[in-house]
Amino acid sequence: MKILMVLTSHDKLGETGKKTGFWLEELAAPYYVLKDAGAEITLASPLGGQPPLDPSSADESALTDATRRFDADADAKAQLATTHKLADVDVQAFDAVFYPGGHGPLWDLANSATSRTLIEAAIAAGKPVALVCHAPGILRDVTKADGTPLVSGKKVTGFANSEEAAVGLTDIVPFLVEDMLKERGGTYSKTDDWGVHVLTDGLLITGQNPASSGPAAEELLKALG
């Protein structure tokens, strides 16, 4: 079982002067769900090398058992420091793809033709694709074979407008994940802010927020049988 995990390379939070990147729990929780199930994990990012960590996700209040385990895992941290360049990755070599979130993907991966092509190729080949929190925003321009949005008519979730408002970034992000998924024809649903909510529709698996990242990886394992 070979899983590709794709992280952002973007570290600027709009024009705020603050840093962003990937959200640690959304990497660590699924990483261990998949690894403990025997998966071989490959990490990639648009620029390759060390992807930027959203500093807020390393605050004490955001830490979990999985993030602490990752922080103490020398092999995992070495792997993170040397991610493959996304353009050099052949999705056909993997059984599934997982995209952790954080705000960074809204700037780079959502605009990446490489990522878009990779997701379209994975779906066309019958490989499940899971995305959590802000990562469903990466699906903005991903289409089906007929050119219609991939999310059109599909049950999807992602970081809720109310959650974005709660973190005070509604006017900073380039677009709101919930609004975009609805505009693209997705059947969007959510649970309470910060609650666990994961949806599977065919090969597409989406999770609402950081707490949903581990459960989304569990759904990915189910999809792989």
Coordinates of N, CA and C in Angstrom, one line a residue:
M1 N 0.8 -1.2 0.0 CA 0.0 0.0 0.0 C 0.9 1.2 0.0
K2 N 0.9 2.0 -1.1 CA 1.7 3.1 -1.2 C 0.8 4.4 -1.3
I3 N 1.1 5.3 -0.4 CA 0.3 6.5 -0.3 C 1.2 7.8 -0.5
L4 N 0.7 8.6 -1.4 CA 1.3 9.9 -1.6 C 0.6 11.0 -0.8
M5 N 1.4 11.7 0.1 CA 0.9 12.8 0.8 C 1.5 14.1 0.3
V6 N 0.6 15.1 -0.1 CA 1.0 16.3 -0.7 C 0.8 17.5 0.2
L7 N 1.9 18.2 0.4 CA 1.9 19.4 1.3 C 2.2 20.7 0.6
T8 N 1.7 21.8 1.2 CA 2.0 23.1 0.6 C 3.4 23.5 0.7
S9 N 3.8 24.4 -0.2 CA 5.1 25.1 -0.1 C 5.0 26.6 0.2
H10 N 3.7 27.0 0.4 CA 3.5 28.4 0.6 C 3.5 28.9 2.0
D11 N 4.2 29.9 2.3 CA 4.4 30.3 3.8 C 3.9 31.7 4.1
K12 N 3.3 32.4 3.2 CA 2.9 33.8 3.5 C 1.4 33.9 3.7
L13 N 0.9 34.4 4.8 CA -0.5 34.5 5.0 C -1.0 35.9 4.4
G14 N -1.2 35.8 3.1 CA -1.7 37.0 2.4 C -0.7 38.2 2.6
E15 N -1.3 39.4 2.9 CA -0.4 40.5 3.1 C -0.3 40.9 4.5
T16 N -0.5 39.9 5.4 CA -0.5 40.2 6.8 C 0.9 40.3 7.4
G17 N 1.9 39.8 6.7 CA 3.3 39.7 7.2 C 3.5 38.5 8.1
K18 N 2.4 37.7 8.3 CA 2.5 36.5 9.2 C 2.8 35.3 8.3
K19 N 3.2 34.2 9.0 CA 3.5 33.0 8.3 C 2.4 32.0 8.3
T20 N 2.3 31.2 7.3 CA 1.4 30.1 7.2 C 2.1 28.9 6.7
G21 N 1.4 27.9 6.2 CA 2.0 26.6 5.7 C 1.0 25.5 5.9
F22 N 1.5 24.3 6.2 CA 0.7 23.2 6.4 C 0.3 23.1 7.9
W23 N -0.7 22.4 8.3 CA -1.2 22.3 9.7 C -0.7 21.0 10.2
L24 N 0.1 21.0 11.3 CA 0.8 19.9 11.8 C 0.0 18.7 12.1
E25 N -1.2 18.9 12.8 CA -2.0 17.7 13.1 C -2.5 17.0 11.8
E26 N -2.8 17.8 10.8 CA -3.3 17.3 9.5 C -2.3 16.5 8.7
L27 N -1.0 16.6 9.1 CA 0.0 15.7 8.6 C 0.2 14.5 9.5
A28 N 0.4 14.9 10.8 CA 0.8 13.8 11.8 C -0.3 12.8 12.0
A29 N -1.6 13.2 12.2 CA -2.6 12.2 12.5 C -2.8 11.2 11.3
P30 N -3.0 11.7 10.1 CA -3.1 10.7 9.0 C -1.9 9.9 8.7
Y31 N -0.7 10.6 8.9 CA 0.6 9.9 8.7 C 0.6 8.6 9.5
Y32 N 0.2 8.7 10.8 CA 0.3 7.5 11.6 C -0.8 6.5 11.5
V33 N -2.0 7.0 11.1 CA -3.1 6.1 10.8 C -2.7 5.2 9.6
L34 N -2.1 5.9 8.6 CA -1.7 5.1 7.4 C -0.4 4.3 7.7
K35 N 0.6 4.8 8.4 CA 1.8 4.1 8.6 C 1.6 2.9 9.5
D36 N 0.7 3.1 10.5 CA 0.5 2.0 11.5 C -0.3 0.9 10.8
A37 N -1.0 1.2 9.7 CA -1.7 0.2 8.9 C -0.8 -0.5 7.9
G38 N 0.5 -0.1 7.9 CA 1.4 -0.8 7.0 C 1.7 0.0 5.7
A39 N 1.2 1.2 5.6 CA 1.3 1.9 4.3 C 2.8 2.4 4.2
E40 N 3.2 2.5 3.0 CA 4.5 3.2 2.6 C 4.2 4.6 2.2
I41 N 4.6 5.6 2.9 CA 4.2 7.0 2.7 C 5.3 7.7 2.0
T42 N 5.0 8.5 0.9 CA 5.9 9.4 0.2 C 5.3 10.8 0.4
L43 N 6.2 11.7 0.8 CA 5.8 13.1 1.0 C 6.3 13.9 -0.2
A44 N 5.4 14.8 -0.7 CA 5.8 15.7 -1.8 C 5.2 17.1 -1.6
S45 N 5.8 18.1 -2.3 CA 5.3 19.5 -2.2 C 5.7 20.2 -3.5
P46 N 5.1 21.3 -3.8 CA 5.4 21.9 -5.1 C 6.9 22.3 -5.3
L47 N 7.5 22.7 -4.2 CA 8.9 23.1 -4.4 C 9.9 22.0 -3.9
G48 N 9.4 21.0 -3.3 CA 10.3 20.0 -2.7 C 11.0 20.5 -1.5
G49 N 11.7 19.6 -0.8 CA 12.4 20.0 0.4 C 11.5 20.2 1.6
Q50 N 11.9 21.0 2.5 CA 11.2 21.2 3.7 C 10.0 22.1 3.5
P51 N 8.8 21.7 3.7 CA 7.6 22.5 3.5 C 7.4 23.4 4.8
P52 N 6.8 24.6 4.6 CA 6.6 25.4 5.8 C 5.5 25.0 6.7
L53 N 5.8 25.0 8.0 CA 4.8 24.6 9.0 C 4.1 25.9 9.5
D54 N 2.8 25.9 9.5 CA 2.1 27.0 10.1 C 2.4 27.0 11.6
P55 N 3.0 28.1 12.0 CA 3.5 28.2 13.4 C 2.4 28.0 14.4
S56 N 1.2 28.4 14.1 CA 0.1 28.3 15.0 C -0.2 26.8 15.3
S57 N 0.1 25.9 14.4 CA -0.2 24.5 14.6 C 0.8 23.8 15.5
A58 N 1.8 24.6 15.9 CA 2.8 24.0 16.8 C 2.6 24.6 18.2
D59 N 1.6 25.5 18.3 CA 1.3 26.0 19.7 C 0.8 24.9 20.6
E60 N 1.1 25.0 21.9 CA 0.7 24.0 22.8 C -0.8 23.6 22.7
S61 N -1.6 24.6 22.5 CA -3.1 24.4 22.4 C -3.5 23.5 21.2
A62 N -2.6 23.4 20.2 CA -2.9 22.7 19.0 C -2.2 21.3 18.9
L63 N -1.4 21.0 19.9 CA -0.7 19.7 19.9 C -1.6 18.6 20.3
T64 N -1.3 17.4 19.8 CA -2.1 16.2 20.0 C -1.1 15.0 20.2
D65 N -1.5 13.9 20.6 CA -0.7 12.7 20.7 C 0.1 12.5 19.4
A66 N -0.6 12.7 18.3 CA 0.0 12.4 17.0 C 1.1 13.4 16.7
T67 N 0.9 14.7 17.0 CA 1.9 15.7 16.7 C 3.1 15.5 17.6
R68 N 2.9 15.1 18.8 CA 4.0 14.9 19.7 C 4.8 13.7 19.2
R69 N 4.1 12.7 18.8 CA 4.8 11.5 18.2 C 5.6 11.8 17.0
F70 N 5.1 12.7 16.2 CA 5.8 13.1 15.0 C 7.0 13.9 15.3
D71 N 6.9 14.8 16.3 CA 8.0 15.6 16.7 C 9.1 14.8 17.3
A72 N 8.8 13.7 17.9 CA 9.8 12.8 18.4 C 10.3 11.7 17.5
D73 N 9.8 11.7 16.2 CA 10.1 10.7 15.3 C 11.2 11.2 14.3
A74 N 12.4 10.9 14.5 CA 13.5 11.4 13.7 C 13.4 11.0 12.2
D75 N 12.9 9.8 12.0 CA 12.7 9.4 10.6 C 11.6 10.2 9.9
A76 N 10.5 10.4 10.6 CA 9.4 11.2 10.0 C 9.9 12.6 9.7
K77 N 10.6 13.2 10.6 CA 11.1 14.6 10.4 C 12.1 14.7 9.3
A78 N 12.9 13.6 9.2 CA 13.9 13.6 8.0 C 13.2 13.5 6.7
Q79 N 12.1 12.7 6.7 CA 11.3 12.6 5.5 C 10.6 13.9 5.1
L80 N 10.1 14.6 6.2 CA 9.5 15.9 5.9 C 10.5 17.0 5.4
A81 N 11.7 16.9 5.8 CA 12.7 17.8 5.4 C 13.2 17.6 4.0
T82 N 12.8 16.5 3.4 CA 13.3 16.1 2.0 C 12.1 15.7 1.1
T83 N 11.0 16.5 1.2 CA 9.9 16.1 0.3 C 10.3 16.1 -1.1
H84 N 9.6 15.2 -1.9 CA 9.9 15.2 -3.3 C 9.2 16.4 -4.0
K85 N 9.8 16.8 -5.1 CA 9.1 17.9 -5.9 C 7.9 17.3 -6.6
L86 N 6.8 17.9 -6.4 CA 5.5 17.4 -6.9 C 5.6 17.1 -8.4
A87 N 6.2 17.9 -9.2 CA 6.3 17.7 -10.6 C 7.1 16.4 -11.0
D88 N 7.9 15.9 -10.1 CA 8.7 14.7 -10.4 C 8.0 13.5 -9.9
V89 N 6.8 13.6 -9.4 CA 6.1 12.4 -8.9 C 5.1 11.8 -9.9
D90 N 5.1 10.5 -10.0 CA 4.2 9.8 -10.9 C 3.1 9.2 -10.1
V91 N 1.9 9.7 -10.2 CA 0.8 9.3 -9.3 C 0.5 7.8 -9.6
Q92 N 0.8 7.3 -10.8 CA 0.5 5.9 -11.1 C 1.3 4.9 -10.2
A93 N 2.3 5.4 -9.5 CA 3.2 4.6 -8.7 C 2.5 4.4 -7.3
F94 N 1.4 5.1 -7.1 CA 0.7 5.1 -5.7 C -0.7 4.5 -5.8
D95 N -1.1 4.1 -4.6 CA -2.5 3.5 -4.5 C -3.5 4.6 -4.2
A96 N -3.1 5.7 -3.5 CA -4.0 6.7 -3.1 C -3.2 8.0 -2.8
V97 N -4.0 9.1 -2.7 CA -3.3 10.4 -2.4 C -4.1 11.0 -1.2
F98 N -3.3 11.7 -0.4 CA -3.8 12.4 0.8 C -3.2 13.8 0.8
Y99 N -4.1 14.8 0.9 CA -3.7 16.2 1.0 C -4.0 16.8 2.4
P100 N -3.0 17.0 3.3 CA -3.3 17.7 4.5 C -3.5 19.2 4.2
G101 N -4.2 19.9 5.1 CA -4.5 21.3 4.9 C -3.5 22.3 5.5
G102 N -4.1 23.3 6.2 CA -3.4 24.5 6.5 C -3.8 25.5 5.5
H103 N -3.6 26.8 5.8 CA -4.0 27.8 4.9 C -3.1 27.9 3.6
G104 N -1.9 27.4 3.7 CA -1.0 27.5 2.5 C -1.5 27.0 1.2
P105 N -2.2 25.8 1.2 CA -2.7 25.3 -0.1 C -3.6 26.2 -0.9
L106 N -4.3 27.1 -0.2 CA -5.2 28.0 -0.9 C -4.5 28.9 -1.8
W107 N -3.2 29.2 -1.6 CA -2.4 30.0 -2.4 C -1.6 29.2 -3.5
D108 N -1.0 28.1 -3.1 CA -0.2 27.4 -4.2 C -0.9 26.2 -4.8
L109 N -1.3 25.3 -4.0 CA -1.8 24.0 -4.6 C -3.2 24.3 -5.3
A110 N -4.0 25.2 -4.9 CA -5.2 25.5 -5.5 C -5.0 26.1 -6.9
N111 N -3.8 26.7 -7.1 CA -3.4 27.3 -8.4 C -2.5 26.4 -9.2
S112 N -2.2 25.2 -8.8 CA -1.1 24.4 -9.3 C -1.7 23.4 -10.4
A113 N -1.3 23.7 -11.7 CA -1.7 22.8 -12.7 C -1.2 21.4 -12.5
T114 N 0.0 21.3 -11.9 CA 0.6 20.0 -11.6 C -0.3 19.2 -10.6
S115 N -0.7 19.8 -9.6 CA -1.6 19.2 -8.6 C -2.9 18.8 -9.2
R116 N -3.5 19.7 -10.0 CA -4.8 19.5 -10.7 C -4.7 18.3 -11.6
T117 N -3.6 18.2 -12.4 CA -3.5 17.0 -13.3 C -3.3 15.8 -12.5
L118 N -2.6 15.8 -11.4 CA -2.3 14.6 -10.5 C -3.6 14.1 -10.0
I119 N -4.5 15.0 -9.5 CA -5.8 14.5 -8.9 C -6.6 14.0 -10.0
E120 N -6.7 14.6 -11.1 CA -7.5 14.1 -12.2 C -7.0 12.7 -12.7
A121 N -5.7 12.6 -12.8 CA -5.1 11.3 -13.2 C -5.4 10.2 -12.1
A122 N -5.3 10.6 -10.9 CA -5.6 9.6 -9.8 C -7.1 9.1 -9.9
I123 N -8.0 10.0 -10.0 CA -9.4 9.7 -10.1 C -9.7 8.8 -11.3
A124 N -9.1 9.2 -12.4 CA -9.3 8.5 -13.7 C -8.8 7.0 -13.6
A125 N -7.8 6.9 -12.8 CA -7.2 5.5 -12.6 C -7.8 4.7 -11.5
G126 N -8.9 5.3 -10.9 CA -9.6 4.6 -9.8 C -8.9 4.6 -8.5
K127 N -8.1 5.6 -8.2 CA -7.3 5.8 -7.0 C -8.0 6.8 -6.1
P128 N -8.3 6.5 -4.8 CA -9.0 7.4 -3.9 C -8.1 8.6 -3.6
V129 N -8.7 9.8 -3.4 CA -8.0 11.0 -3.1 C -8.7 11.6 -1.9
A130 N -8.0 11.9 -0.8 CA -8.5 12.4 0.4 C -7.9 13.8 0.7
L131 N -8.8 14.8 1.1 CA -8.3 16.1 1.4 C -9.0 16.6 2.6
V132 N -8.2 17.3 3.5 CA -8.9 17.7 4.7 C -8.7 19.2 5.0
C133 N -9.6 19.8 5.7 CA -9.6 21.2 6.2 C -9.6 22.2 5.0
H134 N -8.5 22.9 4.8 CA -8.4 23.8 3.6 C -8.0 23.1 2.4
A135 N -7.5 21.9 2.4 CA -7.1 21.2 1.2 C -8.2 20.9 0.2
P136 N -9.5 20.7 0.6 CA -10.5 20.6 -0.4 C -10.6 21.8 -1.3
G137 N -10.0 23.0 -0.9 CA -9.9 24.1 -1.8 C -9.1 23.9 -3.0
I138 N -8.2 22.9 -2.9 CA -7.4 22.5 -4.1 C -8.2 22.0 -5.2
L139 N -9.4 21.5 -4.9 CA -10.3 21.0 -5.9 C -11.0 22.0 -6.8
R140 N -10.7 23.3 -6.5 CA -11.4 24.4 -7.2 C -11.5 24.2 -8.7
D141 N -10.3 23.9 -9.3 CA -10.3 23.8 -10.8 C -10.1 22.4 -11.3
V142 N -10.3 21.4 -10.4 CA -10.2 20.0 -10.9 C -11.5 19.6 -11.5
T143 N -11.3 19.0 -12.7 CA -12.5 18.6 -13.4 C -12.6 17.1 -13.7
K144 N -13.8 16.7 -14.0 CA -14.1 15.3 -14.5 C -13.7 15.2 -16.0
A145 N -13.7 14.1 -16.5 CA -13.4 13.9 -17.9 C -14.2 14.7 -18.9
D146 N -15.4 15.0 -18.5 CA -16.3 15.8 -19.4 C -16.1 17.3 -19.2
G147 N -15.2 17.7 -18.3 CA -14.9 19.1 -18.1 C -15.7 19.8 -17.0
T148 N -16.6 19.1 -16.4 CA -17.4 19.7 -15.3 C -16.6 19.6 -14.0
P149 N -16.9 20.4 -13.0 CA -16.1 20.3 -11.8 C -16.2 18.9 -11.1
L150 N -15.0 18.5 -10.6 CA -15.0 17.2 -10.0 C -16.0 17.1 -8.8
V151 N -16.1 18.2 -8.1 CA -17.0 18.1 -6.9 C -18.5 18.3 -7.2
S152 N -18.8 18.6 -8.5 CA -20.2 18.8 -8.8 C -21.1 17.5 -8.6
G153 N -22.1 17.7 -7.8 CA -23.0 16.6 -7.5 C -22.4 15.6 -6.4
K154 N -21.3 15.9 -5.9 CA -20.7 15.1 -4.9 C -20.9 15.6 -3.5
K155 N -21.0 14.7 -2.5 CA -21.0 15.1 -1.1 C -19.6 15.5 -0.7
V156 N -19.5 16.7 -0.2 CA -18.2 17.2 0.2 C -18.2 18.0 1.4
T157 N -17.1 18.2 2.1 CA -16.9 19.1 3.2 C -15.6 19.7 3.1
G158 N -15.3 20.6 4.0 CA -14.0 21.3 4.1 C -14.2 22.4 5.2
F159 N -13.1 23.2 5.4 CA -13.1 24.2 6.4 C -14.4 25.1 6.3
A160 N -15.2 25.2 7.3 CA -16.4 25.9 7.2 C -16.2 27.4 7.3
N161 N -17.1 28.2 6.7 CA -17.1 29.7 6.8 C -17.0 30.1 8.3
S162 N -17.8 29.4 9.1 CA -17.9 29.8 10.5 C -16.5 29.5 11.2
E163 N -15.8 28.5 10.8 CA -14.5 28.2 11.3 C -13.5 29.3 10.9
E164 N -13.6 29.7 9.6 CA -12.7 30.7 9.1 C -12.9 32.0 9.8
A165 N -14.2 32.3 10.1 CA -14.5 33.5 10.9 C -13.9 33.4 12.3
A166 N -14.0 32.2 12.9 CA -13.5 32.0 14.2 C -12.0 32.3 14.4
V167 N -11.3 32.0 13.3 CA -9.8 32.2 13.3 C -9.5 33.6 12.8
G168 N -10.5 34.4 12.4 CA -10.3 35.8 12.0 C -9.6 36.0 10.6
L169 N -9.8 35.0 9.7 CA -9.1 35.1 8.4 C -10.0 35.1 7.2
T170 N -11.3 35.4 7.4 CA -12.2 35.4 6.4 C -11.8 36.4 5.3
D171 N -11.3 37.6 5.7 CA -11.0 38.6 4.7 C -9.5 38.5 4.2
I172 N -8.8 37.5 4.7 CA -7.4 37.3 4.3 C -7.2 36.3 3.3
V173 N -7.9 35.2 3.4 CA -7.8 34.1 2.5 C -8.2 34.5 1.0
P174 N -7.6 33.8 0.0 CA -8.0 34.2 -1.4 C -9.4 33.8 -1.7
F175 N -9.9 32.7 -1.0 CA -11.3 32.3 -1.2 C -11.7 31.5 0.0
L176 N -13.0 31.3 0.2 CA -13.6 30.5 1.3 C -13.9 29.1 0.8
V177 N -13.3 28.1 1.4 CA -13.5 26.7 1.0 C -15.0 26.3 0.8
E178 N -15.8 26.6 1.9 CA -17.2 26.3 1.9 C -17.9 26.9 0.7
D179 N -17.7 28.2 0.5 CA -18.3 28.9 -0.6 C -17.9 28.3 -2.0
M180 N -16.6 28.0 -2.2 CA -16.2 27.5 -3.4 C -16.8 26.2 -3.8
L181 N -16.8 25.3 -2.8 CA -17.3 23.9 -3.0 C -18.8 24.0 -3.4
K182 N -19.6 24.9 -2.8 CA -21.0 25.1 -3.2 C -21.1 25.7 -4.6
E183 N -20.2 26.7 -4.9 CA -20.3 27.3 -6.2 C -19.9 26.3 -7.3
R184 N -19.1 25.3 -7.0 CA -18.7 24.3 -8.0 C -19.7 23.2 -8.1
G185 N -20.8 23.3 -7.4 CA -21.9 22.3 -7.5 C -21.8 21.2 -6.5
G186 N -20.9 21.3 -5.5 CA -20.8 20.3 -4.5 C -21.9 20.3 -3.5
T187 N -22.3 19.1 -3.0 CA -23.3 19.1 -1.9 C -22.6 19.2 -0.6
Y188 N -22.4 20.4 -0.2 CA -21.6 20.7 1.0 C -22.4 20.5 2.3
S189 N -21.7 19.9 3.3 CA -22.3 19.8 4.6 C -21.2 19.9 5.7
K190 N -21.6 20.3 6.9 CA -20.6 20.5 8.0 C -21.3 20.0 9.3
T191 N -20.4 19.9 10.3 CA -20.9 19.6 11.6 C -20.5 20.9 12.4
D192 N -20.6 20.8 13.7 CA -20.3 21.9 14.6 C -18.8 22.3 14.3
D193 N -18.5 23.6 14.5 CA -17.1 24.0 14.4 C -16.2 23.1 15.2
W194 N -15.1 22.7 14.6 CA -14.0 21.9 15.2 C -14.5 20.4 15.5
G195 N -15.7 20.1 15.1 CA -16.1 18.7 15.3 C -15.6 17.8 14.2
V196 N -15.7 16.5 14.3 CA -15.3 15.5 13.3 C -16.4 15.3 12.3
H197 N -16.0 15.6 11.0 CA -17.0 15.4 9.9 C -16.2 15.0 8.7
V198 N -16.4 13.7 8.2 CA -15.7 13.2 7.0 C -16.8 12.6 6.1
L199 N -16.6 12.9 4.8 CA -17.6 12.4 3.8 C -16.8 11.6 2.7
T200 N -17.4 10.5 2.3 CA -16.8 9.7 1.2 C -17.9 9.7 0.1
D201 N -17.5 10.1 -1.1 CA -18.4 10.0 -2.3 C -17.6 9.4 -3.4
G202 N -17.8 8.1 -3.7 CA -16.9 7.5 -4.7 C -15.5 7.5 -4.3
L203 N -14.6 8.0 -5.1 CA -13.2 8.0 -4.8 C -12.7 9.2 -4.0
L204 N -13.7 10.2 -3.8 CA -13.3 11.4 -3.1 C -13.7 11.4 -1.7
I205 N -12.7 11.7 -0.8 CA -12.9 11.7 0.6 C -12.5 13.1 1.1
T206 N -13.4 13.8 1.9 CA -13.1 15.1 2.4 C -13.4 15.2 3.9
G207 N -12.5 15.9 4.6 CA -12.7 16.1 6.0 C -12.8 17.6 6.3
Q208 N -13.6 18.0 7.3 CA -13.9 19.4 7.6 C -12.7 20.2 8.2
N209 N -12.0 19.6 9.1 CA -11.1 20.4 9.9 C -9.9 19.6 10.4
P210 N -9.0 20.1 11.3 CA -7.9 19.3 11.8 C -8.4 18.0 12.5
A211 N -9.4 18.1 13.3 CA -9.9 16.9 14.0 C -10.4 15.8 13.1
S212 N -10.7 16.2 11.8 CA -11.2 15.2 10.9 C -10.1 14.5 10.1
S213 N -8.9 14.9 10.3 CA -7.8 14.4 9.4 C -7.5 12.9 9.7
G214 N -7.4 12.5 10.9 CA -7.2 11.1 11.2 C -8.3 10.2 10.7
P215 N -9.6 10.6 11.1 CA -10.7 9.9 10.5 C -10.8 9.8 9.0
A216 N -10.3 10.9 8.3 CA -10.3 10.9 6.9 C -9.3 9.8 6.4
A217 N -8.2 9.7 7.1 CA -7.2 8.7 6.7 C -7.8 7.3 6.9
E218 N -8.6 7.1 8.0 CA -9.2 5.8 8.2 C -10.2 5.5 7.1
E219 N -10.9 6.5 6.6 CA -11.8 6.3 5.4 C -11.0 5.9 4.2
L220 N -9.9 6.5 4.0 CA -9.0 6.2 2.9 C -8.6 4.7 2.9
L221 N -8.3 4.3 4.1 CA -7.9 2.9 4.3 C -9.1 2.0 3.9
K222 N -10.3 2.3 4.3 CA -11.5 1.5 3.9 C -11.6 1.5 2.4
A223 N -11.4 2.7 1.8 CA -11.5 2.8 0.3 C -10.5 1.8 -0.4
L224 N -9.4 1.6 0.2 CA -8.4 0.8 -0.3 C -8.7 -0.7 -0.1
G225 N -9.6 -1.0 0.8 CA -10.0 -2.3 1.1 C -9.1 -3.1 1.9

